[in-house]
XYZ file of N, CA, C and O in Angstrom:
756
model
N 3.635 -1.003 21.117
C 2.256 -0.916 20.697
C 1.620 -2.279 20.510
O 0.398 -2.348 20.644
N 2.248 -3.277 20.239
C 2.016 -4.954 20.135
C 0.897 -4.998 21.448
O 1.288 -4.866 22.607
N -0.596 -5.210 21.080
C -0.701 -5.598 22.087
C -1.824 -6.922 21.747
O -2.044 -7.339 20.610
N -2.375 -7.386 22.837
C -3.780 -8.472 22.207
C -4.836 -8.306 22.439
O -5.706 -9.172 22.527
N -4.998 -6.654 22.641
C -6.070 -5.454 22.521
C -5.904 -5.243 20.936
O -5.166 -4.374 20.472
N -6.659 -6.118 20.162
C -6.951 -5.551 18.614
C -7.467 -3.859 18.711
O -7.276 -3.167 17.712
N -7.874 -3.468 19.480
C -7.971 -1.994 19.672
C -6.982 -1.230 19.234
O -7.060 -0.531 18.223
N -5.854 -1.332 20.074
C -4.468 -0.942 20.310
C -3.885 -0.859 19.068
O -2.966 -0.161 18.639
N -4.909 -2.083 18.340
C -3.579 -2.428 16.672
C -4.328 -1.188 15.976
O -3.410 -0.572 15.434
N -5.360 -0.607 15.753
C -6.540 -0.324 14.989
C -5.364 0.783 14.300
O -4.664 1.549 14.963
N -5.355 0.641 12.788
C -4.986 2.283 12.415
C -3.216 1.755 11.922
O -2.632 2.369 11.029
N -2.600 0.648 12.607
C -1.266 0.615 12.806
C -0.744 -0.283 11.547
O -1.134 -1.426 11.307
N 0.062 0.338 10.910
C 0.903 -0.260 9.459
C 1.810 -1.535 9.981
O 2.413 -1.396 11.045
N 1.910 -2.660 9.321
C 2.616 -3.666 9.445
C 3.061 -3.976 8.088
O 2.478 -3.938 7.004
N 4.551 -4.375 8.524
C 4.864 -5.516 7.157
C 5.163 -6.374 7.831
O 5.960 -6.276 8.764
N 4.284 -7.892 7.314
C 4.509 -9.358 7.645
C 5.922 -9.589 6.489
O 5.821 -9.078 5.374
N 6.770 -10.116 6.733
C 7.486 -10.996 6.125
C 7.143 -12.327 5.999
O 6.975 -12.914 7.068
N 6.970 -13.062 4.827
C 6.811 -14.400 4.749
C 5.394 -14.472 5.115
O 5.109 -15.287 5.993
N 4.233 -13.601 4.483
C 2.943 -13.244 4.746
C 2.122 -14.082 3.818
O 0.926 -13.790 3.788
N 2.459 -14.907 3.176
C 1.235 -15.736 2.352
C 1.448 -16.472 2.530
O 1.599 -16.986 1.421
N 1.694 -17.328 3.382
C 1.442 -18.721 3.626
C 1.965 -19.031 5.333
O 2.703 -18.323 6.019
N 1.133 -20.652 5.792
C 1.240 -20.674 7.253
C 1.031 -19.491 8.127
O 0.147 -18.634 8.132
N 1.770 -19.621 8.643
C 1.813 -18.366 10.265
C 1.713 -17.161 9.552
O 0.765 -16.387 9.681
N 2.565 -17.001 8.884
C 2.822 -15.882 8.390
C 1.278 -15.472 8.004
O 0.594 -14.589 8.523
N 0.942 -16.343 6.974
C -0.587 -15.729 6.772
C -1.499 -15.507 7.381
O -2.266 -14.648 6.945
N -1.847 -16.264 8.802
C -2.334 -16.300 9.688
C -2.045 -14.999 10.685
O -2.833 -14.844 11.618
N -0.960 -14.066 10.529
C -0.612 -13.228 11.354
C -1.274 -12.107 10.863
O -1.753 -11.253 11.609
N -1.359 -12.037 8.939
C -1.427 -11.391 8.271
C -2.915 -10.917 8.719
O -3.282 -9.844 9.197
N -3.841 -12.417 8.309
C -5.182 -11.690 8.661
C -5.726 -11.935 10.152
O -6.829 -12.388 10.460
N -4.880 -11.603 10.846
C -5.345 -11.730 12.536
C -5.015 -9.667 12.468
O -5.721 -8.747 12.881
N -3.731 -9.658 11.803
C -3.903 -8.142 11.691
C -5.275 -7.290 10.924
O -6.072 -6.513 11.450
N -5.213 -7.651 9.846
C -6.528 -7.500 9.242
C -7.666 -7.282 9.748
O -8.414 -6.347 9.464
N -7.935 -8.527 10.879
C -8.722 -8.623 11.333
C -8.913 -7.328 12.739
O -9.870 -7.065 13.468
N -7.621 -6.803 12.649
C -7.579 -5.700 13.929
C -7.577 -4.746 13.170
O -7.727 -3.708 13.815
N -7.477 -4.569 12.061
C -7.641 -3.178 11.081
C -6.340 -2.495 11.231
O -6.144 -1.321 11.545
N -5.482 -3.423 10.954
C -4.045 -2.908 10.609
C -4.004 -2.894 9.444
O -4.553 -3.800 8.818
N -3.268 -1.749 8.718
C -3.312 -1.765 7.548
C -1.224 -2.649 7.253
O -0.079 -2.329 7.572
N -2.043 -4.039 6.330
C -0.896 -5.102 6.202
C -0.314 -4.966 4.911
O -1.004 -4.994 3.892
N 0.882 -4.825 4.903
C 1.401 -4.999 3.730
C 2.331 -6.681 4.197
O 3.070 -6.921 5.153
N 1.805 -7.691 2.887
C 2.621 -8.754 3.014
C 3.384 -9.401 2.030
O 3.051 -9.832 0.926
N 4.516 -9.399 2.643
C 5.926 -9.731 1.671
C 6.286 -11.134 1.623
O 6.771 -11.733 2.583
N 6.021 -11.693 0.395
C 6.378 -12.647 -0.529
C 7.370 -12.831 -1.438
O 7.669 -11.889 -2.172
N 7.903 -13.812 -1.519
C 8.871 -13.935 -2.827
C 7.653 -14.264 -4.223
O 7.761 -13.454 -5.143
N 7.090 -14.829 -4.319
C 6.354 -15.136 -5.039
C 4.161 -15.503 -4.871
O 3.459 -16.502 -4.717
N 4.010 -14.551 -4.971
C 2.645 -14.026 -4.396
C 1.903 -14.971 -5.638
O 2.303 -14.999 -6.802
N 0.664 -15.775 -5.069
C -0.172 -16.876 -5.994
C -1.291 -16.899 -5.911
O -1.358 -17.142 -4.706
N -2.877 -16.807 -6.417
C -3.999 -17.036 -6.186
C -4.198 -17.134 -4.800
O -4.777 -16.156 -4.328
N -3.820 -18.234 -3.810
C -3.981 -17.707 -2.689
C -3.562 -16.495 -1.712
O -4.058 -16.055 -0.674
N -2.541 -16.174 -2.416
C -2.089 -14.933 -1.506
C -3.434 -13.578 -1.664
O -3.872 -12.896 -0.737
N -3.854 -13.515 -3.171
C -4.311 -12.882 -3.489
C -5.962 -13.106 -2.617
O -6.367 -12.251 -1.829
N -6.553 -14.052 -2.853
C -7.793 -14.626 -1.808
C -7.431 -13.952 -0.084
O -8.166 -13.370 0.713
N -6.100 -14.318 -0.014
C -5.714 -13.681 1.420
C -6.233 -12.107 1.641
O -7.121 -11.680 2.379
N -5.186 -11.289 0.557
C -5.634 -10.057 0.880
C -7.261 -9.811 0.427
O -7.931 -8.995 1.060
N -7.753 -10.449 -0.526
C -9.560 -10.154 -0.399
C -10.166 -10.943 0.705
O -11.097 -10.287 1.172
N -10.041 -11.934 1.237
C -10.624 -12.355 2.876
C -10.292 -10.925 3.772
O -11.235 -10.322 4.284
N -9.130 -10.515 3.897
C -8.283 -9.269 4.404
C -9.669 -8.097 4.810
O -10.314 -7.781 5.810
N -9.624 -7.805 3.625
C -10.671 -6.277 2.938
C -11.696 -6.458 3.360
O -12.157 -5.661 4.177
N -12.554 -7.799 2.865
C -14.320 -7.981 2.757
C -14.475 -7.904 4.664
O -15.272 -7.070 5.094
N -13.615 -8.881 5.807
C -13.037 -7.927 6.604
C -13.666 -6.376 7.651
O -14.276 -6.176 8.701
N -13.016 -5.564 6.510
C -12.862 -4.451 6.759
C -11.318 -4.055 7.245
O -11.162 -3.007 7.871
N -10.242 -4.866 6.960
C -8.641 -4.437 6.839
C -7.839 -4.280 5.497
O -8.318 -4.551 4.396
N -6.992 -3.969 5.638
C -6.086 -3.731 4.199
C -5.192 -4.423 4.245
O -4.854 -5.167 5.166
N -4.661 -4.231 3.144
C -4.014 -5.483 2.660
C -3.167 -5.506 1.537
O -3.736 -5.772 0.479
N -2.025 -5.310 1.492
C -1.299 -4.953 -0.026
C -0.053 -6.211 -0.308
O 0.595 -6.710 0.611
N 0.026 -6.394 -1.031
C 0.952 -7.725 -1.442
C 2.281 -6.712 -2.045
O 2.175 -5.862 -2.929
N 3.303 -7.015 -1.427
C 4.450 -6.275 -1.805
C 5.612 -7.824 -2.604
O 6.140 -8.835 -2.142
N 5.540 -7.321 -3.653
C 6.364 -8.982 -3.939
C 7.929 -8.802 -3.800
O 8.369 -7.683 -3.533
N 8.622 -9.677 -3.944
C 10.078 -9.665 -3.627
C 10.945 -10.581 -2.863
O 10.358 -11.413 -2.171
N 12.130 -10.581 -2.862
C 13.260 -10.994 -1.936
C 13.117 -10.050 -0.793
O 13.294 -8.834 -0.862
N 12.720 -10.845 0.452
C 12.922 -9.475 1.388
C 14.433 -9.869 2.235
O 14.726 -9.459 3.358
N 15.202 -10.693 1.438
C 16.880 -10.865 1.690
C 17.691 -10.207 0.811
O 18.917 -10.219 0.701
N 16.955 -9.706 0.279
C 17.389 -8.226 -0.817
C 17.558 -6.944 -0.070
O 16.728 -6.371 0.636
N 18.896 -6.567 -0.379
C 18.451 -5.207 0.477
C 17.828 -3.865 -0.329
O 17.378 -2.725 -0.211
N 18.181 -4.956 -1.243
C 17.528 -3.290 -2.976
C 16.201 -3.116 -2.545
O 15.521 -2.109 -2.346
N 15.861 -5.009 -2.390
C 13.996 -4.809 -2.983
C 13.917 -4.095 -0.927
O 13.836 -2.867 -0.900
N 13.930 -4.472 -0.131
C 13.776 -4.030 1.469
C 14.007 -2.375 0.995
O 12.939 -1.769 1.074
N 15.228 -1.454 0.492
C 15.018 -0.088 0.184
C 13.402 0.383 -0.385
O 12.412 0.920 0.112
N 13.679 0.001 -1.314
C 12.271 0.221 -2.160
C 11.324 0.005 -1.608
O 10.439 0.835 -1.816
N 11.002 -1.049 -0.733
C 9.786 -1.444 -0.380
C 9.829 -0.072 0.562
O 8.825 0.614 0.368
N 10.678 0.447 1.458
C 10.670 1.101 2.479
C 10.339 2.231 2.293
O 9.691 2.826 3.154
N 10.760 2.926 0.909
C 10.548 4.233 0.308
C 8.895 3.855 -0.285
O 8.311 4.854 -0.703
N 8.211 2.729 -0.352
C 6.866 2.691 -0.979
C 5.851 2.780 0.024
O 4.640 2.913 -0.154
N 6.661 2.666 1.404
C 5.429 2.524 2.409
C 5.771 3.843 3.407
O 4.917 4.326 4.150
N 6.747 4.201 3.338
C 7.384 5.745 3.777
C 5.845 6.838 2.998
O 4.983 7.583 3.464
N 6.190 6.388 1.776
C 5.704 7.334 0.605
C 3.671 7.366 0.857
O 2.916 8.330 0.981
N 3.464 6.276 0.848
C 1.623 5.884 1.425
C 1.260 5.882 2.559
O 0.053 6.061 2.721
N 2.158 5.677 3.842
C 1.863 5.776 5.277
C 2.662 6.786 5.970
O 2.355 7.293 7.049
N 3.623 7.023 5.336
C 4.734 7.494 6.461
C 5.348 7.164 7.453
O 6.189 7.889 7.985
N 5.058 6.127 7.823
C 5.636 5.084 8.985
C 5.573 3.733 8.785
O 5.229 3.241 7.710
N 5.952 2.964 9.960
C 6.147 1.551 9.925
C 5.850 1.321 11.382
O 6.631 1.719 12.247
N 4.520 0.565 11.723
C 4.545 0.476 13.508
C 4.916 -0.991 13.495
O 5.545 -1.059 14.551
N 4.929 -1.959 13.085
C 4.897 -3.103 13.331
C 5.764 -3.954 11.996
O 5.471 -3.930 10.800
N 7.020 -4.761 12.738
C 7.727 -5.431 11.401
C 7.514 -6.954 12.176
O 7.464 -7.063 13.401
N 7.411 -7.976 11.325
C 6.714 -9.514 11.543
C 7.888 -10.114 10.759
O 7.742 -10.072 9.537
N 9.236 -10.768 11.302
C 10.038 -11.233 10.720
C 9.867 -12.545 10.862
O 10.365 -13.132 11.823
N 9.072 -13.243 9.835
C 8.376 -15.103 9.625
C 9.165 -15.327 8.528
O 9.560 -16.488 8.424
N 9.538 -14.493 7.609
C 10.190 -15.651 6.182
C 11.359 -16.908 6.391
O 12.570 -16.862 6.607
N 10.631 -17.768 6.261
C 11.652 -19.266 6.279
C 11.637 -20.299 5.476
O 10.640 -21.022 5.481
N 12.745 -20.590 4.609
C 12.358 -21.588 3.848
C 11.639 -23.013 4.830
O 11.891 -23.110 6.031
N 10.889 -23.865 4.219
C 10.622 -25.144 5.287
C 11.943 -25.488 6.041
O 12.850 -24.712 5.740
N 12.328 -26.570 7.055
C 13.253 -26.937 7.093
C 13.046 -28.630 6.675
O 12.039 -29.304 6.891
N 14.368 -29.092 5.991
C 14.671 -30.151 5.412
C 15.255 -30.729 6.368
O 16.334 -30.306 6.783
N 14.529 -32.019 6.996
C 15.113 -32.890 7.963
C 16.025 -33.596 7.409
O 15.853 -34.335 6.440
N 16.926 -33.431 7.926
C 18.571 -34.403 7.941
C 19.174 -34.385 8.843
O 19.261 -33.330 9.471
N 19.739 -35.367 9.212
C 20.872 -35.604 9.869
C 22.308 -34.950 10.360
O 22.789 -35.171 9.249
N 23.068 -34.524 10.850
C 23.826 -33.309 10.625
C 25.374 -33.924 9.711
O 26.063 -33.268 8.929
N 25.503 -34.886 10.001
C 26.145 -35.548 8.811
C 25.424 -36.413 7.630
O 26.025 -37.394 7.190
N 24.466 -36.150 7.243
C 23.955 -36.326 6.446
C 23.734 -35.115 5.150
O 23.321 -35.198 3.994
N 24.070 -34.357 5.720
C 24.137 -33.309 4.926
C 25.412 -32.689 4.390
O 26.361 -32.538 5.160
N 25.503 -32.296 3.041
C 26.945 -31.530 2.457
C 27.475 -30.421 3.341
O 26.595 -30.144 4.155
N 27.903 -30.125 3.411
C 28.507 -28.496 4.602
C 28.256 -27.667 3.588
O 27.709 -26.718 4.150
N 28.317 -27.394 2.302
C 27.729 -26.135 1.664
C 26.451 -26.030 1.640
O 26.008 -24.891 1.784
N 25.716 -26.880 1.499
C 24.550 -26.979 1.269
C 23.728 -26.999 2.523
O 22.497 -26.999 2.509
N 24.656 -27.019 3.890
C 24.108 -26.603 4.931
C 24.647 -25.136 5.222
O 23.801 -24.485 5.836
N 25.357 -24.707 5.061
C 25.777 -23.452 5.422
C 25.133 -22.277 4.311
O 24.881 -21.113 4.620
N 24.978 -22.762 3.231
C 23.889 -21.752 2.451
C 22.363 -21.723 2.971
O 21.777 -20.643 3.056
N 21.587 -23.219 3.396
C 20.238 -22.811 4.478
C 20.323 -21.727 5.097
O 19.501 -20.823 4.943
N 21.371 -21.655 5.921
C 21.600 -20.804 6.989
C 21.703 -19.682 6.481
O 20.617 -19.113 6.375
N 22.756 -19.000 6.042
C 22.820 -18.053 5.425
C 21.797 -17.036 4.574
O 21.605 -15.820 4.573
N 21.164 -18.349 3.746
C 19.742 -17.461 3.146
C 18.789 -17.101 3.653
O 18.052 -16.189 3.280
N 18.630 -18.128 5.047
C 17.501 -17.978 5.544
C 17.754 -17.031 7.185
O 16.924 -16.616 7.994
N 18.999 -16.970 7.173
C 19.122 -15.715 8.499
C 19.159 -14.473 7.230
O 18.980 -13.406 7.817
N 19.287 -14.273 6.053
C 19.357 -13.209 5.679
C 17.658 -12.501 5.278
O 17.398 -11.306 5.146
N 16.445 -13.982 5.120
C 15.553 -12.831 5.356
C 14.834 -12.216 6.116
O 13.791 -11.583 5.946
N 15.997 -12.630 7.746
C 15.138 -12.132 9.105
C 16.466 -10.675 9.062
O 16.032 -9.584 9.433
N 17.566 -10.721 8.740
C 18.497 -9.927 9.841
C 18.957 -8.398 8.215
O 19.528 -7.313 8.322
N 18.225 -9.254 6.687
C 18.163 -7.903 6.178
C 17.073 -7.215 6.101
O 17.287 -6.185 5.462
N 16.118 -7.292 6.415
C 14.639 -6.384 6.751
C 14.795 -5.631 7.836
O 14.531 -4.432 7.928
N 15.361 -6.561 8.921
C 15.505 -5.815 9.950
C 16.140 -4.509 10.514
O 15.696 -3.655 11.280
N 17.458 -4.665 9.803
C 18.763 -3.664 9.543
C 18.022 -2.383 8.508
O 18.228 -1.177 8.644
N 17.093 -3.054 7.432
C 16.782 -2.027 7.095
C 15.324 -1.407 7.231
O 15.043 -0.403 6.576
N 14.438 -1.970 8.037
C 13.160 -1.113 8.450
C 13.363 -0.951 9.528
O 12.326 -0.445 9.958
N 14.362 -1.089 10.674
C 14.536 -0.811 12.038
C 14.293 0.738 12.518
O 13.613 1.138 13.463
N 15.224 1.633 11.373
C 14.723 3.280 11.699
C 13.463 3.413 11.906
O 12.970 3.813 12.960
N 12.692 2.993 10.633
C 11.245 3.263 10.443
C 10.504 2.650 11.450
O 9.634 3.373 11.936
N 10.588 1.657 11.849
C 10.104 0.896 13.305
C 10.022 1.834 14.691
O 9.133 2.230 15.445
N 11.465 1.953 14.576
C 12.425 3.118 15.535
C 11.570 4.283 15.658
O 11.109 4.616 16.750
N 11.290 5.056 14.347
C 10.660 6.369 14.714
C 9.381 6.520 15.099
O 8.799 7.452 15.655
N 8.891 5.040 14.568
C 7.071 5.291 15.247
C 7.326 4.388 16.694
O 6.608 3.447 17.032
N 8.201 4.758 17.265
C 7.990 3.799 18.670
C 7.068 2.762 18.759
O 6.061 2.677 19.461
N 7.839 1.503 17.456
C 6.973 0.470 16.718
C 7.422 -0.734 17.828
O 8.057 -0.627 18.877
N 6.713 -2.168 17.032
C 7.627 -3.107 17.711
C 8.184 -4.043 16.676
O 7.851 -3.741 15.530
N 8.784 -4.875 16.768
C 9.386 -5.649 15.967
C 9.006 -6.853 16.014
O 8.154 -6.317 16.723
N 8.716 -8.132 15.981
C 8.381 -9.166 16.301
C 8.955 -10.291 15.185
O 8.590 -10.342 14.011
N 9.997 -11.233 15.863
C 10.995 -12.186 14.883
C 10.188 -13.716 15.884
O 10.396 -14.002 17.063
N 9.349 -14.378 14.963
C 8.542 -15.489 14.730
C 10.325 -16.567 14.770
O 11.080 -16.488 13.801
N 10.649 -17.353 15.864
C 11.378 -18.625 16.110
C 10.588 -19.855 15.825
O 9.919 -20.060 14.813
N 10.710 -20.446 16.586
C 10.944 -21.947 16.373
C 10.803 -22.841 18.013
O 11.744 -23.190 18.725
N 9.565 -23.008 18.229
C 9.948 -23.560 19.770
C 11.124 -24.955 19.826
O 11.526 -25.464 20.873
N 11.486 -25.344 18.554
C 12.773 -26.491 18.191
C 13.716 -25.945 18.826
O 14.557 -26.709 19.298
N 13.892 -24.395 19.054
C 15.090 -23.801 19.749
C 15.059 -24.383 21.061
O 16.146 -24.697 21.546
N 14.121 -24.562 21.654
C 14.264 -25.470 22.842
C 14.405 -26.937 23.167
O 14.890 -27.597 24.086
N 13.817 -27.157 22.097
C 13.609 -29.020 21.921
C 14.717 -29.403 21.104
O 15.134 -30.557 21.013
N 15.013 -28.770 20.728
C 16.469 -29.377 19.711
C 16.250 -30.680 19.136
O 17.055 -31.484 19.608
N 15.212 -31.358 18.025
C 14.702 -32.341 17.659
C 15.815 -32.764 16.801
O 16.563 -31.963 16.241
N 15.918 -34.170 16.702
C 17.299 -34.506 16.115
C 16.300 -34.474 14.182
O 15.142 -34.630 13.794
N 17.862 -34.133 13.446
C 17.163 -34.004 11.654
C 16.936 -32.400 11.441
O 16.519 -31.941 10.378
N 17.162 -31.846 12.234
C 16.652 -29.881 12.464
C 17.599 -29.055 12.547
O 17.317 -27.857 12.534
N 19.386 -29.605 12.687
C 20.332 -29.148 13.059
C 20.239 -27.495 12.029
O 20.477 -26.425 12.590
N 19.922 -27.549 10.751
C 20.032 -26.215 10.434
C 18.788 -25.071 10.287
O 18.984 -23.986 9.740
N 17.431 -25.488 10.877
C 16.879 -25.095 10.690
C 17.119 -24.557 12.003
O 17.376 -23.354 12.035
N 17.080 -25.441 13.534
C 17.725 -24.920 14.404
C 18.914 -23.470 14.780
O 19.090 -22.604 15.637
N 19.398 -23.872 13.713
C 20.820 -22.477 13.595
C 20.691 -21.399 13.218
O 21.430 -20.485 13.585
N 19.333 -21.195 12.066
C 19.085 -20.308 11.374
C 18.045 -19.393 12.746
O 18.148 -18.199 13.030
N 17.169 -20.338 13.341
C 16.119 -19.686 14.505
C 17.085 -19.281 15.788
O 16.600 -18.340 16.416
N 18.344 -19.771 16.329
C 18.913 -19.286 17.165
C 19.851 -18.004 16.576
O 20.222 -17.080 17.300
N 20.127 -18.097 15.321
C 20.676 -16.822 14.866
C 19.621 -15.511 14.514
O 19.825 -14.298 14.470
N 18.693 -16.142 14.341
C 17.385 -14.754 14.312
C 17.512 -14.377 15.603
O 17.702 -13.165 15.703
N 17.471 -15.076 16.834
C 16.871 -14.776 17.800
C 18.118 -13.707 18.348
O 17.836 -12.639 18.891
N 19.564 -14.173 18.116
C 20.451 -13.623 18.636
C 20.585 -12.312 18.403
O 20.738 -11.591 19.389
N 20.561 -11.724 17.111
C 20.431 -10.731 16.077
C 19.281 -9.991 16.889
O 19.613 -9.039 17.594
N 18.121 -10.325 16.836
C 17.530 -9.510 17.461
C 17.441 -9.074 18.873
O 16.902 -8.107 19.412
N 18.158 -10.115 19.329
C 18.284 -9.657 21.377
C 19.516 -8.567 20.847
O 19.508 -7.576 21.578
N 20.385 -8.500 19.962
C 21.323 -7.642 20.275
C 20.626 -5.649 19.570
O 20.764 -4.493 19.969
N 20.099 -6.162 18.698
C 19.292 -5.135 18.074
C 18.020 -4.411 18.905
O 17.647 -3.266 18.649
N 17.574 -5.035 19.664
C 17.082 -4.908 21.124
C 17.919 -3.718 22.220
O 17.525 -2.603 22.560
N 18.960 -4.310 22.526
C 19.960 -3.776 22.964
C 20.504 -2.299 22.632
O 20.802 -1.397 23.415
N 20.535 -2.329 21.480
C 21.140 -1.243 20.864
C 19.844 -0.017 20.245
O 20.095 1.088 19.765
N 18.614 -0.568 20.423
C 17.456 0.524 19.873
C 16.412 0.230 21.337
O 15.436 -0.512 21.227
N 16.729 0.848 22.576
C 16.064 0.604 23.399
C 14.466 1.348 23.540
O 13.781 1.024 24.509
N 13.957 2.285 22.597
C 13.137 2.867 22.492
C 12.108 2.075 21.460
O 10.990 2.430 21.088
N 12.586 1.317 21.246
C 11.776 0.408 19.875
C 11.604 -0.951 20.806
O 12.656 -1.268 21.362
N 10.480 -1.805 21.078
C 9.736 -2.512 21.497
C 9.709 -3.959 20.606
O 9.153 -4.091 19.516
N 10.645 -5.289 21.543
C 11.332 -6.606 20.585
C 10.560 -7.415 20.966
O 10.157 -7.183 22.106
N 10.047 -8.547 20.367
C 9.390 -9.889 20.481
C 9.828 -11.012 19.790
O 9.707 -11.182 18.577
N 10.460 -11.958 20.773
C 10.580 -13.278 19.966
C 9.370 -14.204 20.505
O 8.911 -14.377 21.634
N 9.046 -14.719 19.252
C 7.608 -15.442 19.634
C 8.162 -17.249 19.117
O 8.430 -17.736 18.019
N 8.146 -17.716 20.276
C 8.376 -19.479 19.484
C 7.033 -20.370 19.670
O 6.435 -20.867 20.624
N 6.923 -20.332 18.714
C 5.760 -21.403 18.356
C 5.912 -22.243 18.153
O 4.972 -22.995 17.893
């Protein structure tokens, strides 16, 4: 259903991940702006997020701020049973949450303290996914996991921010694979 016929979007439920700020926000009210009704997931939602969803509305789109860990799989249940419960579906999932990346060196950095980047930050693309994929799945939705055009450029100082965007990407070519009725996008910007 992804298309760049805002027409096409009109009517269609999204959750942005990593929806108040940068891209993410920018995706948020480009949906908005197509009259998708957006729910956007934050760890910590702030005056601007809130300006976001009223730019959103005045508009004429919706706009709901869902707060949370979406590397949680508790808060991802819940959220799923809250938008099950008000829409009944899920057409569109926007997997953007990323911490910044911290330029270093690849020995410049501790190995725990690089291997937890990674870890936290593939967990808030690959646990949303695992768990709104049905709901995606049943509205013959699409999915769309926001990379890193660094995956190509491989800029030296990026080594883990790099790892974390080639492990989103992998995760989802295989999840691709395995839900062929559900519609995948990796977008590198």
């Amino acid at each position: 259903r992804f298309s760049s016929d805002a027409a096409k979007l009109k009517g269609n439920v999204a959750l942005v991940c990593g929806g108040s700020r940068g891209l993410g926000a920018e995706l948020a009210a480009a949906l908005g702006a197509a009259k998708c009704k957006g729910y956007l997931a934050c760890r910590n939602p702030n005056q601007g997020t809130r300006e976001l969803c009223e730019r959103i509305e005045e508009h004429g789109g919706v706009a709901t701020i869902v707060a949370g860990d979406v590397g949680d799989p508790h808060w991802c249940e819940t959220t799923k049973k809250q938008i099950l419960e008000l829409d009944g579906r899920l057409d569109l999932l926007i997997l953007n949450a990323c911490a910044p990346p911290q330029p270093r060196d690849v020995a410049g950095i501790a190995v725990t303290e690089s291997t937890s980047y990674v870890a936290d930050n593939l967990a808030l693309s690959k646990v949303p996914l695992a768990s709104f994929l049905p709901l995606v799945s049943d509205a013959d939705g699409t999915i769309v996991a926001i990379s890193s055009s660094f995956v190509d450029e491989s800029p030296a100082g990026f080594a883990d921010y790099v790892a974390v965007k080639m492990a989103v990407e992998g995760v989802v070519k295989i999840a691709s694979r395995e839900n062929p009725k559900t519609q995948f996008l990796i977008a590198r910007p």
